[in-house]
CSV table of C-alpha atoms in Angstrom, one decimal:
chain,number,residue,atom,x,y,z
A,1,MET,CA,0.0,0.0,0.0
A,2,MET,CA,1.2,3.5,-0.8
A,3,GLN,CA,0.8,5.9,2.1
A,4,SER,CA,-0.5,9.4,1.2
A,5,THR,CA,1.3,12.6,2.3
A,6,LEU,CA,-1.9,14.7,2.2
A,7,PRO,CA,-5.3,13.3,3.0
A,8,TYR,CA,-6.6,13.7,-0.6
A,9,LEU,CA,-9.4,11.1,-0.1
A,10,SER,CA,-10.6,12.6,3.1
A,11,LEU,CA,-10.7,16.0,1.5
A,12,ALA,CA,-12.6,14.6,-1.5
A,13,ILE,CA,-15.2,13.1,0.8
A,14,TRP,CA,-15.6,15.7,3.5
A,15,LEU,CA,-15.2,19.0,1.7
A,16,PRO,CA,-18.5,18.6,-0.2
A,17,ILE,CA,-20.2,17.3,2.9
A,18,LEU,CA,-19.0,20.3,5.0
A,19,PHE,CA,-20.0,22.7,2.2
A,20,GLY,CA,-23.4,21.0,2.0
A,21,ALA,CA,-23.9,21.1,5.8
A,22,PHE,CA,-22.9,24.8,5.9
A,23,ILE,CA,-25.4,25.6,3.1
A,24,LEU,CA,-28.2,23.7,4.9
A,25,ALA,CA,-27.4,25.5,8.2
A,26,PHE,CA,-26.9,29.0,6.9
A,27,GLY,CA,-28.4,29.2,3.4
A,28,ARG,CA,-31.4,31.5,3.2
A,29,ASP,CA,-34.1,31.3,0.5
A,30,ASP,CA,-34.3,35.1,0.4
A,31,ASN,CA,-30.8,35.2,-1.0
A,32,PRO,CA,-30.6,32.3,-3.5
A,33,GLY,CA,-27.8,33.9,-5.5
A,34,LEU,CA,-25.4,33.6,-2.6
A,35,VAL,CA,-26.4,30.0,-1.9
A,36,ARG,CA,-25.8,29.1,-5.6
A,37,GLY,CA,-22.4,30.9,-5.5
A,38,VAL,CA,-21.3,29.0,-2.3
A,39,SER,CA,-22.5,25.7,-3.8
A,40,LEU,CA,-20.6,26.2,-7.0
A,41,LEU,CA,-17.5,27.2,-5.0
A,42,GLY,CA,-17.9,24.1,-2.9
A,43,SER,CA,-18.3,21.7,-5.8
A,44,VAL,CA,-15.4,23.2,-7.8
A,45,VAL,CA,-13.0,23.1,-4.8
A,46,SER,CA,-14.1,19.5,-4.1
A,47,PHE,CA,-13.4,18.6,-7.8
A,48,LEU,CA,-10.0,20.3,-7.8
A,49,VAL,CA,-8.8,18.3,-4.8
A,50,THR,CA,-9.5,15.1,-6.7
A,51,LEU,CA,-7.2,16.0,-9.6
A,52,PRO,CA,-3.9,15.2,-7.7
A,53,LEU,CA,-5.2,11.6,-7.4
A,54,ILE,CA,-4.9,11.2,-11.1
A,55,GLN,CA,-1.6,13.0,-11.4
A,56,LYS,CA,0.1,11.1,-8.5
A,57,PHE,CA,-1.4,7.7,-9.2
A,58,ASP,CA,1.3,5.0,-9.9
A,59,ASN,CA,-0.1,2.8,-12.7
A,60,ALA,CA,2.4,0.0,-11.9
A,61,ALA,CA,1.9,-0.2,-8.2
A,62,HIS,CA,-0.1,-3.1,-6.7
A,63,GLY,CA,-2.7,-2.6,-3.9
A,64,MET,CA,-4.2,0.5,-2.5
A,65,GLN,CA,-2.8,4.0,-2.9
A,66,PHE,CA,-3.3,7.3,-1.0
A,67,VAL,CA,-4.1,5.1,2.1
A,68,GLU,CA,-5.5,6.7,5.2
A,69,LYS,CA,-6.1,4.5,8.3
A,70,THR,CA,-7.3,5.6,11.7
A,71,GLU,CA,-9.1,3.7,14.4
A,72,TRP,CA,-12.8,4.5,14.4
A,73,ILE,CA,-14.7,2.1,16.7
A,74,GLY,CA,-11.9,0.2,18.5
A,75,ARG,CA,-14.2,-2.2,20.4
A,76,PHE,CA,-15.4,-3.8,17.1
A,77,ASN,CA,-12.1,-3.3,15.2
A,78,ILE,CA,-13.7,-0.8,12.8
A,79,PHE,CA,-11.3,1.6,11.1
A,80,TYR,CA,-11.6,4.8,9.1
A,81,HIS,CA,-9.7,3.1,6.3
A,82,LEU,CA,-9.5,4.7,2.9
A,83,GLY,CA,-7.6,3.9,-0.3
A,84,VAL,CA,-8.0,3.7,-4.1
A,85,ASP,CA,-6.6,1.4,-6.7
A,86,GLY,CA,-7.1,1.4,-10.5
A,87,LEU,CA,-10.6,0.0,-10.1
A,88,SER,CA,-11.9,2.9,-8.0
A,89,LEU,CA,-9.6,5.8,-9.0
A,90,TRP,CA,-11.6,7.4,-11.8
A,91,PHE,CA,-14.9,7.3,-10.0
A,92,VAL,CA,-13.7,9.9,-7.4
A,93,PRO,CA,-13.1,12.8,-9.8
A,94,LEU,CA,-16.0,11.6,-12.0
A,95,THR,CA,-18.4,12.0,-9.0
A,96,ALA,CA,-17.0,15.5,-8.1
A,97,PHE,CA,-17.1,16.6,-11.7
A,98,ILE,CA,-20.8,15.5,-12.2
A,99,THR,CA,-21.6,17.4,-9.0
A,100,VAL,CA,-20.2,20.6,-10.5
A,101,ILE,CA,-22.4,20.0,-13.6
A,102,VAL,CA,-25.5,19.4,-11.4
A,103,VAL,CA,-25.0,22.7,-9.5
A,104,ILE,CA,-24.6,24.6,-12.8
A,105,SER,CA,-27.7,22.8,-14.3
A,106,ALA,CA,-29.9,23.9,-11.4
A,107,TRP,CA,-28.7,27.6,-11.4
A,108,GLU,CA,-31.8,29.1,-12.9
A,109,VAL,CA,-34.2,26.1,-12.7
A,110,ILE,CA,-34.5,25.5,-8.9
A,111,GLU,CA,-36.1,28.6,-7.4
A,112,LYS,CA,-37.6,27.1,-4.2
A,113,ARG,CA,-35.6,25.6,-1.3
A,114,VAL,CA,-32.4,26.3,-3.1
A,115,SER,CA,-30.2,25.8,-0.1
A,116,GLN,CA,-31.7,22.4,0.7
A,117,TYR,CA,-31.4,21.3,-2.9
A,118,MET,CA,-27.8,22.3,-3.3
A,119,GLY,CA,-26.9,21.0,0.2
A,120,ALA,CA,-28.4,17.6,-0.5
A,121,PHE,CA,-26.4,17.2,-3.7
A,122,LEU,CA,-23.1,18.2,-2.1
A,123,ILE,CA,-23.6,15.8,0.8
A,124,LEU,CA,-24.6,13.1,-1.6
A,125,SER,CA,-21.4,13.7,-3.6
A,126,GLY,CA,-19.2,13.2,-0.5
A,127,ALA,CA,-21.1,10.0,0.5
A,128,MET,CA,-20.7,8.5,-3.0
A,129,ILE,CA,-17.0,9.2,-3.0
A,130,GLY,CA,-16.8,7.6,0.4
A,131,VAL,CA,-18.2,4.4,-1.1
A,132,PHE,CA,-15.4,4.3,-3.8
A,133,CYS,CA,-12.7,5.0,-1.2
A,134,ALA,CA,-13.7,2.8,1.7
A,135,VAL,CA,-11.4,-0.2,2.5
A,136,ASP,CA,-13.2,-1.0,5.7
A,137,ALA,CA,-16.4,-2.9,5.1
A,138,MET,CA,-18.4,-1.2,7.8
A,139,LEU,CA,-17.3,2.2,6.5
A,140,PHE,CA,-18.3,1.1,3.0
A,141,PHE,CA,-21.7,0.1,4.3
A,142,VAL,CA,-22.2,3.4,6.2
A,143,PHE,CA,-21.4,5.4,3.0
A,144,PHE,CA,-23.4,3.0,0.8
A,145,GLU,CA,-26.5,3.5,2.9
A,146,ALA,CA,-25.9,7.3,3.5
A,147,THR,CA,-26.3,7.9,-0.2
A,148,LEU,CA,-30.0,6.8,0.0
A,149,ILE,CA,-31.0,9.7,2.3
A,150,PRO,CA,-30.2,12.7,0.1
A,151,MET,CA,-31.5,11.0,-3.1
A,152,PHE,CA,-34.7,10.0,-1.3
A,153,ILE,CA,-35.2,13.7,-0.3
A,154,ILE,CA,-34.2,15.0,-3.8
A,155,ILE,CA,-36.8,12.8,-5.5
A,156,GLY,CA,-39.5,13.2,-2.8
A,157,VAL,CA,-39.3,17.0,-2.5
A,158,TRP,CA,-38.3,18.3,-6.0
A,159,GLY,CA,-39.7,15.5,-8.1
A,160,GLY,CA,-42.8,15.2,-10.3
A,161,PRO,CA,-46.5,14.4,-9.4
A,162,ASN,CA,-45.8,10.8,-8.3
A,163,ARG,CA,-42.5,11.7,-6.5
A,164,VAL,CA,-43.5,10.2,-3.2
A,165,TYR,CA,-44.3,6.8,-4.8
A,166,ALA,CA,-41.1,6.8,-6.8
A,167,ALA,CA,-39.0,7.9,-3.8
A,168,LEU,CA,-40.4,5.1,-1.6
A,169,LYS,CA,-40.0,2.5,-4.3
A,170,PHE,CA,-36.4,3.6,-4.8
A,171,PHE,CA,-35.7,3.5,-1.0
A,172,LEU,CA,-37.4,0.1,-0.3
A,173,TYR,CA,-35.8,-1.7,-3.2
A,174,THR,CA,-32.3,-0.6,-2.4
A,175,PHE,CA,-32.6,-0.8,1.3
A,176,PHE,CA,-33.9,-4.4,1.2
A,177,GLY,CA,-30.9,-5.5,-0.8
A,178,SER,CA,-28.6,-3.7,1.6
A,179,LEU,CA,-30.0,-5.7,4.6
A,180,LEU,CA,-28.9,-9.0,3.0
A,181,MET,CA,-25.4,-7.4,2.3
A,182,LEU,CA,-25.2,-6.5,6.0
A,183,VAL,CA,-25.8,-10.1,7.0
A,184,ALA,CA,-23.0,-11.2,4.7
A,185,LEU,CA,-20.7,-8.5,6.1
A,186,LEU,CA,-21.3,-9.6,9.7
A,187,PHE,CA,-20.7,-13.3,8.7
A,188,LEU,CA,-17.4,-12.4,7.1
A,189,TYR,CA,-16.5,-10.3,10.1
A,190,ASN,CA,-16.9,-13.3,12.4
A,191,LYS,CA,-15.2,-15.6,9.9
A,192,SER,CA,-12.1,-13.4,9.7
A,193,GLY,CA,-11.7,-13.3,13.5
A,194,GLY,CA,-13.2,-9.9,14.0
A,195,SER,CA,-11.9,-7.8,11.1
A,196,PHE,CA,-13.9,-5.5,8.7
A,197,ASP,CA,-10.8,-5.1,6.4
A,198,ILE,CA,-12.0,-5.9,2.9
A,199,LEU,CA,-8.5,-6.8,1.7
A,200,THR,CA,-8.3,-9.4,4.5
A,201,TRP,CA,-11.6,-10.9,3.4
A,202,HIS,CA,-10.1,-11.5,0.0
A,203,LYS,CA,-7.8,-14.1,1.5
A,204,LEU,CA,-10.5,-16.0,3.5
A,205,PRO,CA,-10.7,-19.8,2.7
A,206,LEU,CA,-14.5,-20.3,2.3
A,207,ALA,CA,-16.3,-23.5,1.4
A,208,MET,CA,-18.3,-23.4,-1.9
A,209,GLY,CA,-21.7,-23.5,-0.2
A,210,THR,CA,-20.7,-20.6,2.0
A,211,GLN,CA,-19.4,-18.7,-1.0
A,212,ILE,CA,-22.6,-19.2,-2.9
A,213,LEU,CA,-24.8,-17.8,0.0
A,214,ILE,CA,-22.5,-14.8,0.4
A,215,PHE,CA,-22.4,-14.2,-3.3
A,216,LEU,CA,-26.2,-14.2,-3.5
A,217,ALA,CA,-26.4,-11.8,-0.6
A,218,PHE,CA,-24.1,-9.4,-2.3
A,219,LEU,CA,-25.9,-10.0,-5.6
A,220,MET,CA,-29.2,-8.8,-4.1
A,221,ALA,CA,-27.6,-5.6,-2.9
A,222,PHE,CA,-25.6,-4.8,-6.0
A,223,ALA,CA,-28.1,-6.1,-8.6
A,224,VAL,CA,-30.7,-3.7,-7.3
A,225,LYS,CA,-28.3,-0.8,-7.4
A,226,VAL,CA,-27.0,-1.5,-10.9
A,227,PRO,CA,-30.0,-2.3,-11.6
A,228,MET,CA,-30.1,-5.7,-13.2
A,229,TRP,CA,-33.1,-7.4,-14.7
A,230,PRO,CA,-35.6,-8.3,-13.1
A,231,VAL,CA,-35.0,-5.9,-10.1
A,232,HIS,CA,-34.8,-2.9,-12.3
A,233,THR,CA,-38.4,-1.6,-12.1
A,234,TRP,CA,-37.7,1.1,-9.5
A,235,LEU,CA,-35.3,3.0,-11.9
A,236,PRO,CA,-37.7,4.2,-14.6
A,237,ASP,CA,-40.1,5.5,-12.0
A,238,ALA,CA,-37.3,7.2,-10.1
A,239,HIS,CA,-35.9,8.9,-13.2
A,240,VAL,CA,-39.3,10.1,-14.5
A,241,GLU,CA,-40.2,11.7,-11.2
A,242,ALA,CA,-36.7,13.0,-10.2
A,243,PRO,CA,-35.7,16.5,-11.0
A,244,THR,CA,-33.0,16.8,-13.8
A,245,GLY,CA,-30.1,16.9,-11.3
A,246,GLY,CA,-31.4,13.9,-9.5
A,247,SER,CA,-31.6,11.9,-12.8
A,248,VAL,CA,-28.1,13.0,-13.7
A,249,VAL,CA,-26.5,11.8,-10.4
A,250,LEU,CA,-28.7,8.7,-10.3
A,251,ALA,CA,-27.6,7.5,-13.8
A,252,ALA,CA,-24.1,8.9,-13.8
A,253,ILE,CA,-22.9,7.8,-10.4
A,254,MET,CA,-25.3,5.9,-8.1
A,255,LEU,CA,-25.8,3.0,-10.6
A,256,LYS,CA,-22.0,2.6,-10.5
A,257,LEU,CA,-22.0,1.9,-6.8
A,258,GLY,CA,-23.6,-1.5,-7.6
A,259,GLY,CA,-21.1,-2.3,-10.4
A,260,TYR,CA,-18.2,-1.3,-8.1
A,261,GLY,CA,-19.5,-3.6,-5.4
A,262,PHE,CA,-19.1,-6.6,-7.7
A,263,LEU,CA,-15.5,-5.7,-8.2
A,264,ARG,CA,-14.7,-5.0,-4.6
A,265,PHE,CA,-16.7,-7.8,-2.9
A,266,SER,CA,-18.4,-10.4,-5.1
A,267,LEU,CA,-15.5,-11.4,-7.3
A,268,PRO,CA,-12.5,-11.3,-4.9
A,269,VAL,CA,-14.3,-12.5,-1.7
A,270,THR,CA,-16.2,-15.4,-3.5
A,271,PRO,CA,-14.2,-16.3,-6.6
A,272,ASP,CA,-15.4,-19.9,-6.8
A,273,ALA,CA,-19.0,-18.9,-6.5
A,274,SER,CA,-18.4,-16.2,-9.0
A,275,HIS,CA,-17.2,-18.8,-11.5
A,276,TYR,CA,-20.0,-21.2,-10.6
A,277,LEU,CA,-22.8,-18.6,-10.9
A,278,ALA,CA,-21.3,-16.7,-13.9
A,279,PRO,CA,-23.7,-18.3,-16.4
A,280,PHE,CA,-26.6,-17.1,-14.3
A,281,VAL,CA,-25.3,-13.5,-14.1
A,282,ILE,CA,-24.3,-13.5,-17.8
A,283,THR,CA,-27.9,-14.6,-18.7
A,284,LEU,CA,-29.4,-11.8,-16.6
A,285,SER,CA,-26.9,-9.4,-18.2
A,286,LEU,CA,-27.9,-10.5,-21.8
A,287,ILE,CA,-31.6,-10.2,-20.9
A,288,ALA,CA,-30.9,-6.6,-19.7
A,289,VAL,CA,-28.9,-5.8,-22.9
A,290,ILE,CA,-31.4,-7.3,-25.4
A,291,TYR,CA,-34.8,-7.3,-23.8
A,292,ILE,CA,-34.5,-3.9,-22.1
A,293,GLY,CA,-33.2,-2.5,-25.3
A,294,LEU,CA,-36.4,-3.6,-27.0
A,295,VAL,CA,-38.4,-2.1,-24.1
A,296,ALA,CA,-36.6,1.3,-24.6
A,297,LEU,CA,-37.8,1.3,-28.3
A,298,VAL,CA,-41.5,1.6,-27.3
A,299,GLN,CA,-41.2,4.4,-24.8
A,300,ALA,CA,-43.2,7.6,-25.4
A,301,ASP,CA,-41.4,9.5,-22.5
A,302,MET,CA,-37.9,10.7,-23.2
A,303,LYS,CA,-36.7,10.1,-19.6
A,304,LYS,CA,-38.1,6.6,-19.6
A,305,LEU,CA,-36.3,5.8,-22.8
A,306,VAL,CA,-33.0,7.0,-21.5
A,307,ALA,CA,-33.6,5.2,-18.1
A,308,TYR,CA,-34.2,1.9,-19.9
A,309,SER,CA,-31.1,2.5,-22.1
A,310,SER,CA,-29.1,2.9,-18.8
A,311,ILE,CA,-30.3,-0.5,-17.7
A,312,ALA,CA,-29.2,-2.0,-21.0
A,313,HIS,CA,-25.8,-0.3,-20.8
A,314,MET,CA,-25.2,-1.5,-17.3
A,315,GLY,CA,-26.0,-5.0,-18.6
A,316,PHE,CA,-22.7,-4.6,-20.6
A,317,VAL,CA,-21.0,-3.8,-17.3
A,318,THR,CA,-22.1,-6.9,-15.4
A,319,LEU,CA,-21.4,-9.0,-18.5
A,320,GLY,CA,-17.9,-7.7,-18.7
A,321,PHE,CA,-17.2,-8.6,-15.1
A,322,PHE,CA,-18.2,-12.2,-15.4
A,323,VAL,CA,-16.3,-13.2,-18.6
A,324,PHE,CA,-13.1,-13.2,-16.4
A,325,ASN,CA,-10.6,-11.7,-18.8
A,326,ASP,CA,-8.7,-8.4,-19.0
A,327,MET,CA,-10.5,-7.1,-21.9
A,328,GLY,CA,-14.0,-7.7,-20.5
A,329,VAL,CA,-13.3,-6.3,-17.0
A,330,GLN,CA,-11.4,-3.3,-18.3
A,331,GLY,CA,-14.2,-2.7,-20.8
A,332,ALA,CA,-16.8,-2.9,-18.1
A,333,VAL,CA,-15.1,-0.2,-16.0
A,334,MET,CA,-14.6,1.9,-19.1
A,335,GLN,CA,-18.3,1.5,-19.8
A,336,MET,CA,-19.2,2.7,-16.3
A,337,ILE,CA,-17.1,5.8,-16.6
A,338,SER,CA,-18.3,6.6,-20.2
A,339,HIS,CA,-21.9,6.0,-19.1
A,340,GLY,CA,-21.3,8.6,-16.3
A,341,PHE,CA,-20.7,11.2,-19.0
A,342,VAL,CA,-23.2,10.1,-21.6
A,343,SER,CA,-26.2,9.5,-19.4
A,344,ALA,CA,-25.6,12.7,-17.5
A,345,ALA,CA,-25.5,14.6,-20.9
A,346,MET,CA,-28.7,12.8,-22.1
A,347,PHE,CA,-30.7,13.7,-19.0
A,348,LEU,CA,-29.4,17.3,-19.1
A,349,CYS,CA,-30.5,17.6,-22.7
A,350,ILE,CA,-34.0,16.3,-21.7
A,351,GLY,CA,-33.9,18.8,-18.9
A,352,VAL,CA,-33.2,21.7,-21.3
A,353,LEU,CA,-36.3,20.8,-23.3
A,354,TYR,CA,-38.4,20.2,-20.2
A,355,ASP,CA,-37.5,23.6,-18.7
A,356,ARG,CA,-38.9,25.2,-21.9
A,357,VAL,CA,-41.9,23.1,-22.7
A,358,HIS,CA,-42.7,21.2,-19.5
A,359,SER,CA,-43.2,18.0,-21.3
A,360,ARG,CA,-41.1,14.9,-21.7
A,361,GLU,CA,-43.4,13.3,-24.3
A,362,ILE,CA,-41.6,12.6,-27.5
A,363,ALA,CA,-44.8,13.4,-29.5
A,364,ASP,CA,-44.8,17.0,-28.2
A,365,TYR,CA,-41.6,17.7,-30.1
A,366,GLY,CA,-40.2,17.4,-33.6
A,367,GLY,CA,-38.1,19.8,-35.7
A,368,VAL,CA,-36.2,21.2,-32.7
A,369,VAL,CA,-33.1,21.5,-34.9
A,370,ASN,CA,-34.8,24.3,-36.9
A,371,VAL,CA,-35.1,26.6,-33.8
A,372,MET,CA,-32.3,25.2,-31.5
A,373,PRO,CA,-29.4,24.3,-33.8
A,374,ARG,CA,-26.8,24.4,-31.0
A,375,PHE,CA,-28.9,22.2,-28.7
A,376,ALA,CA,-29.6,19.8,-31.6
A,377,THR,CA,-25.8,19.4,-32.3
A,378,PHE,CA,-25.2,18.3,-28.7
A,379,PHE,CA,-28.3,16.1,-28.6
A,380,VAL,CA,-27.2,14.2,-31.7
A,381,LEU,CA,-23.6,13.8,-30.5
A,382,PHE,CA,-24.7,12.4,-27.1
A,383,SER,CA,-27.3,10.2,-28.7
A,384,LEU,CA,-24.7,8.7,-31.0
A,385,ALA,CA,-22.4,8.2,-28.1
A,386,ASN,CA,-25.3,6.5,-26.3
A,387,CYS,CA,-25.5,3.9,-29.1
A,388,GLY,CA,-21.7,3.4,-29.2
A,389,LEU,CA,-20.5,5.5,-32.2
A,390,PRO,CA,-16.7,5.0,-32.8
A,391,ALA,CA,-14.6,8.0,-31.6
A,392,THR,CA,-17.0,8.6,-28.7
A,393,SER,CA,-16.6,7.2,-25.2
A,394,GLY,CA,-19.6,5.0,-25.6
A,395,PHE,CA,-17.8,2.9,-28.2
A,396,VAL,CA,-14.7,2.0,-26.2
A,397,GLY,CA,-16.3,0.2,-23.3
A,398,GLU,CA,-18.9,-1.7,-25.3
A,399,PHE,CA,-16.3,-2.8,-27.9
A,400,MET,CA,-13.9,-4.0,-25.2
A,401,VAL,CA,-16.7,-5.9,-23.4
A,402,ILE,CA,-17.8,-7.6,-26.7
A,403,LEU,CA,-14.1,-8.5,-27.5
A,404,GLY,CA,-13.8,-10.0,-24.0
A,405,SER,CA,-17.1,-11.8,-24.4
A,406,VAL,CA,-16.0,-13.3,-27.7
A,407,GLN,CA,-12.8,-14.6,-26.0
A,408,PHE,CA,-15.0,-16.2,-23.3
A,409,ASN,CA,-17.7,-17.6,-25.6
A,410,PHE,CA,-18.3,-16.6,-29.2
A,411,TRP,CA,-22.1,-16.9,-29.0
A,412,ILE,CA,-22.3,-14.7,-25.9
A,413,GLY,CA,-20.2,-12.1,-27.7
A,414,LEU,CA,-22.5,-12.3,-30.7
A,415,LEU,CA,-25.6,-11.8,-28.6
A,416,ALA,CA,-24.0,-8.8,-26.9
A,417,ALA,CA,-23.0,-7.4,-30.2
A,418,THR,CA,-26.6,-7.6,-31.6
A,419,ALA,CA,-27.6,-5.3,-28.7
A,420,LEU,CA,-25.7,-2.5,-30.4
A,421,ILE,CA,-28.3,-2.6,-33.1
A,422,PHE,CA,-31.1,-2.0,-30.6
A,423,GLY,CA,-29.0,0.8,-29.0
A,424,ALA,CA,-28.7,2.5,-32.4
A,425,ALA,CA,-32.4,2.0,-33.0
A,426,TYR,CA,-33.8,3.6,-29.9
A,427,SER,CA,-31.2,6.4,-29.8
A,428,LEU,CA,-31.5,7.4,-33.5
A,429,TRP,CA,-35.3,7.1,-33.4
A,430,LEU,CA,-35.4,9.4,-30.5
A,431,VAL,CA,-33.2,11.9,-32.4
A,432,LYS,CA,-35.4,11.6,-35.5
A,433,ARG,CA,-38.7,12.2,-33.6
A,434,VAL,CA,-37.4,15.1,-31.4
A,435,ALA,CA,-34.8,16.9,-33.4
A,436,PHE,CA,-35.4,16.4,-37.1
A,437,GLY,CA,-38.3,16.9,-39.4
A,438,GLU,CA,-40.6,19.9,-39.7
A,439,VAL,CA,-41.8,22.0,-36.7
A,440,LYS,CA,-45.3,20.7,-36.0
A,441,HIS,CA,-46.2,22.5,-32.7
A,442,PRO,CA,-46.3,26.2,-32.0
A,443,HIS,CA,-44.6,25.8,-28.7
A,444,VAL,CA,-41.6,24.2,-30.5
A,445,ALA,CA,-41.4,27.1,-33.0
A,446,ALA,CA,-41.2,29.5,-30.0
A,447,LEU,CA,-38.2,27.7,-28.4
A,448,ALA,CA,-35.0,29.6,-27.6
A,449,ASP,CA,-31.6,28.0,-28.2
A,450,LEU,CA,-29.1,27.2,-25.4
A,451,ASN,CA,-28.0,30.0,-23.2
A,452,THR,CA,-24.4,30.4,-22.0
A,453,ARG,CA,-24.9,28.3,-18.9
A,454,GLU,CA,-26.5,25.4,-20.8
A,455,PHE,CA,-23.9,25.6,-23.5
A,456,LEU,CA,-21.1,25.4,-21.0
A,457,MET,CA,-22.4,22.4,-19.1
A,458,LEU,CA,-23.2,20.4,-22.3
A,459,GLY,CA,-19.9,21.6,-24.0
A,460,VAL,CA,-17.8,20.3,-21.2
A,461,LEU,CA,-19.5,16.9,-21.3
A,462,ALA,CA,-19.1,16.8,-25.1
A,463,ILE,CA,-15.4,17.4,-24.7
A,464,ALA,CA,-15.2,14.6,-22.1
A,465,VAL,CA,-17.1,12.2,-24.4
A,466,ILE,CA,-14.9,12.8,-27.4
A,467,VAL,CA,-11.6,12.9,-25.6
A,468,MET,CA,-12.3,9.6,-23.9
A,469,GLY,CA,-13.4,8.1,-27.2
A,470,VAL,CA,-10.3,9.0,-29.1
A,471,TRP,CA,-7.8,8.8,-26.3
A,472,PRO,CA,-8.9,6.2,-23.7
A,473,ALA,CA,-5.2,5.4,-22.7
A,474,PRO,CA,-5.1,7.4,-19.5
A,475,VAL,CA,-8.0,5.4,-18.1
A,476,THR,CA,-7.0,2.0,-19.5
A,477,ASP,CA,-3.4,2.5,-18.3
A,478,THR,CA,-4.5,2.9,-14.7
A,479,LEU,CA,-6.8,-0.1,-14.9
A,480,GLN,CA,-4.3,-2.7,-16.1
A,481,THR,CA,-2.4,-3.6,-12.9
A,482,SER,CA,-5.5,-3.7,-10.7
A,483,VAL,CA,-7.5,-5.7,-13.2
A,484,ALA,CA,-4.7,-8.2,-13.7
A,485,ASP,CA,-4.3,-8.6,-9.9
A,486,LEU,CA,-8.1,-9.1,-9.5
A,487,LEU,CA,-8.3,-11.7,-12.3
A,488,LYS,CA,-5.2,-13.5,-10.9
A,489,HIS,CA,-6.8,-13.7,-7.5
A,490,VAL,CA,-10.2,-14.8,-8.9
A,491,SER,CA,-8.6,-17.5,-11.0
A,492,VAL,CA,-7.1,-19.2,-7.9
A,493,SER,CA,-9.6,-21.4,-6.2
A,494,LYS,CA,-10.0,-20.8,-2.5
A,495,LEU,CA,-11.1,-24.4,-2.1
A,496,ALA,CA,-7.6,-25.5,-3.1
A,497,GLN,CA,-5.9,-23.3,-0.6
């Protein structure tokens, strides 16, 4: 492990939480401009402190880097133990970056309870970064559960007409899965002789039956979070009712907590069960990729279409994890990072239209390019990235997962590749019906193009999508050592130890 000189990870976690708490305590609705300014300052500073992680990260080093470890609850051997490796590194700046975008996106849109809205997102940002940095399992669980509270409030307070139903469904689904994970964590704590250290758990010799039960407990928690078919039904409701910022964070970051959980817990703690149950997980992943892609095709609501496309894209992620080769796992992580940019951009584009027309129905649009050419340019770019166009970030991860799947089994790779057709179908059909054609509605003819704020937030995301698409090396280089170590560990049977 590489010890950190400065507590970069603690700064990344606690700076947004402290800014959020300050805004909640002292922010006043009669001065929303000041609240917005402090929120933007907090989010930008929180993002800037994550950049040294990328600069100082040693791609060749094994194990955790930037480690911080302090006793937290000594009686139960629980530590405030933080660290990142190649698997978790990029999610820290990605989370902070998306938070900056969310604050900018809400600048003129949120007019009531501005301090509570901004404070909730900043606190949520810190909690999500905590999940990616935690090396102590109980610390991981605390942050994992803490993310539910701000998102529950965001959907329930600033959401649409059915916001309470959607918020409760989101909370109950994810909380139920987490209870089973807690049981698994406590079992592993006792099995390891009283340690919550995740890296120690990776070395535990567990019988196959035990591994399968633990794997299934983790699967329930992480599958709901991803979400995998058939426990995905909470996501479209949550997206439709959530405000734009809520949808952005939910798709860009919160879904990744489940995917990350597979990498940190399921695969290394229960490697034999992972191999044994891989056909089951691959089947669920292919159903998500193919069936959910078809479901996306028939959606009349733009948000629902993009929500279902998120489920299909996350199917590529879980597929990549369980083909057990470098290409598949690296591609899955690349897909998670890319989806963070692309899904955020798609929901922001829908938010731009909704702010003007107050409708998400595809039928209420058409010919937008005639009155909003700058917006249509971004919308087409992000839609093409969503369906995996080469030279965009969306292509890199999906292509690597398909290559890894072909190495594992040709027919699985072929089925995964056919899903790209469905992705192109629903993405391009959305563009055709919303952006192109003649202007059919008077409210579309009256639309104003992007203002400076909107152009800035979409422009930054467009740069990220294109740069990652044409130059993925900075990300793949940081992944190689950690992915190789993980696969080497997973390939060695614990039953033979």
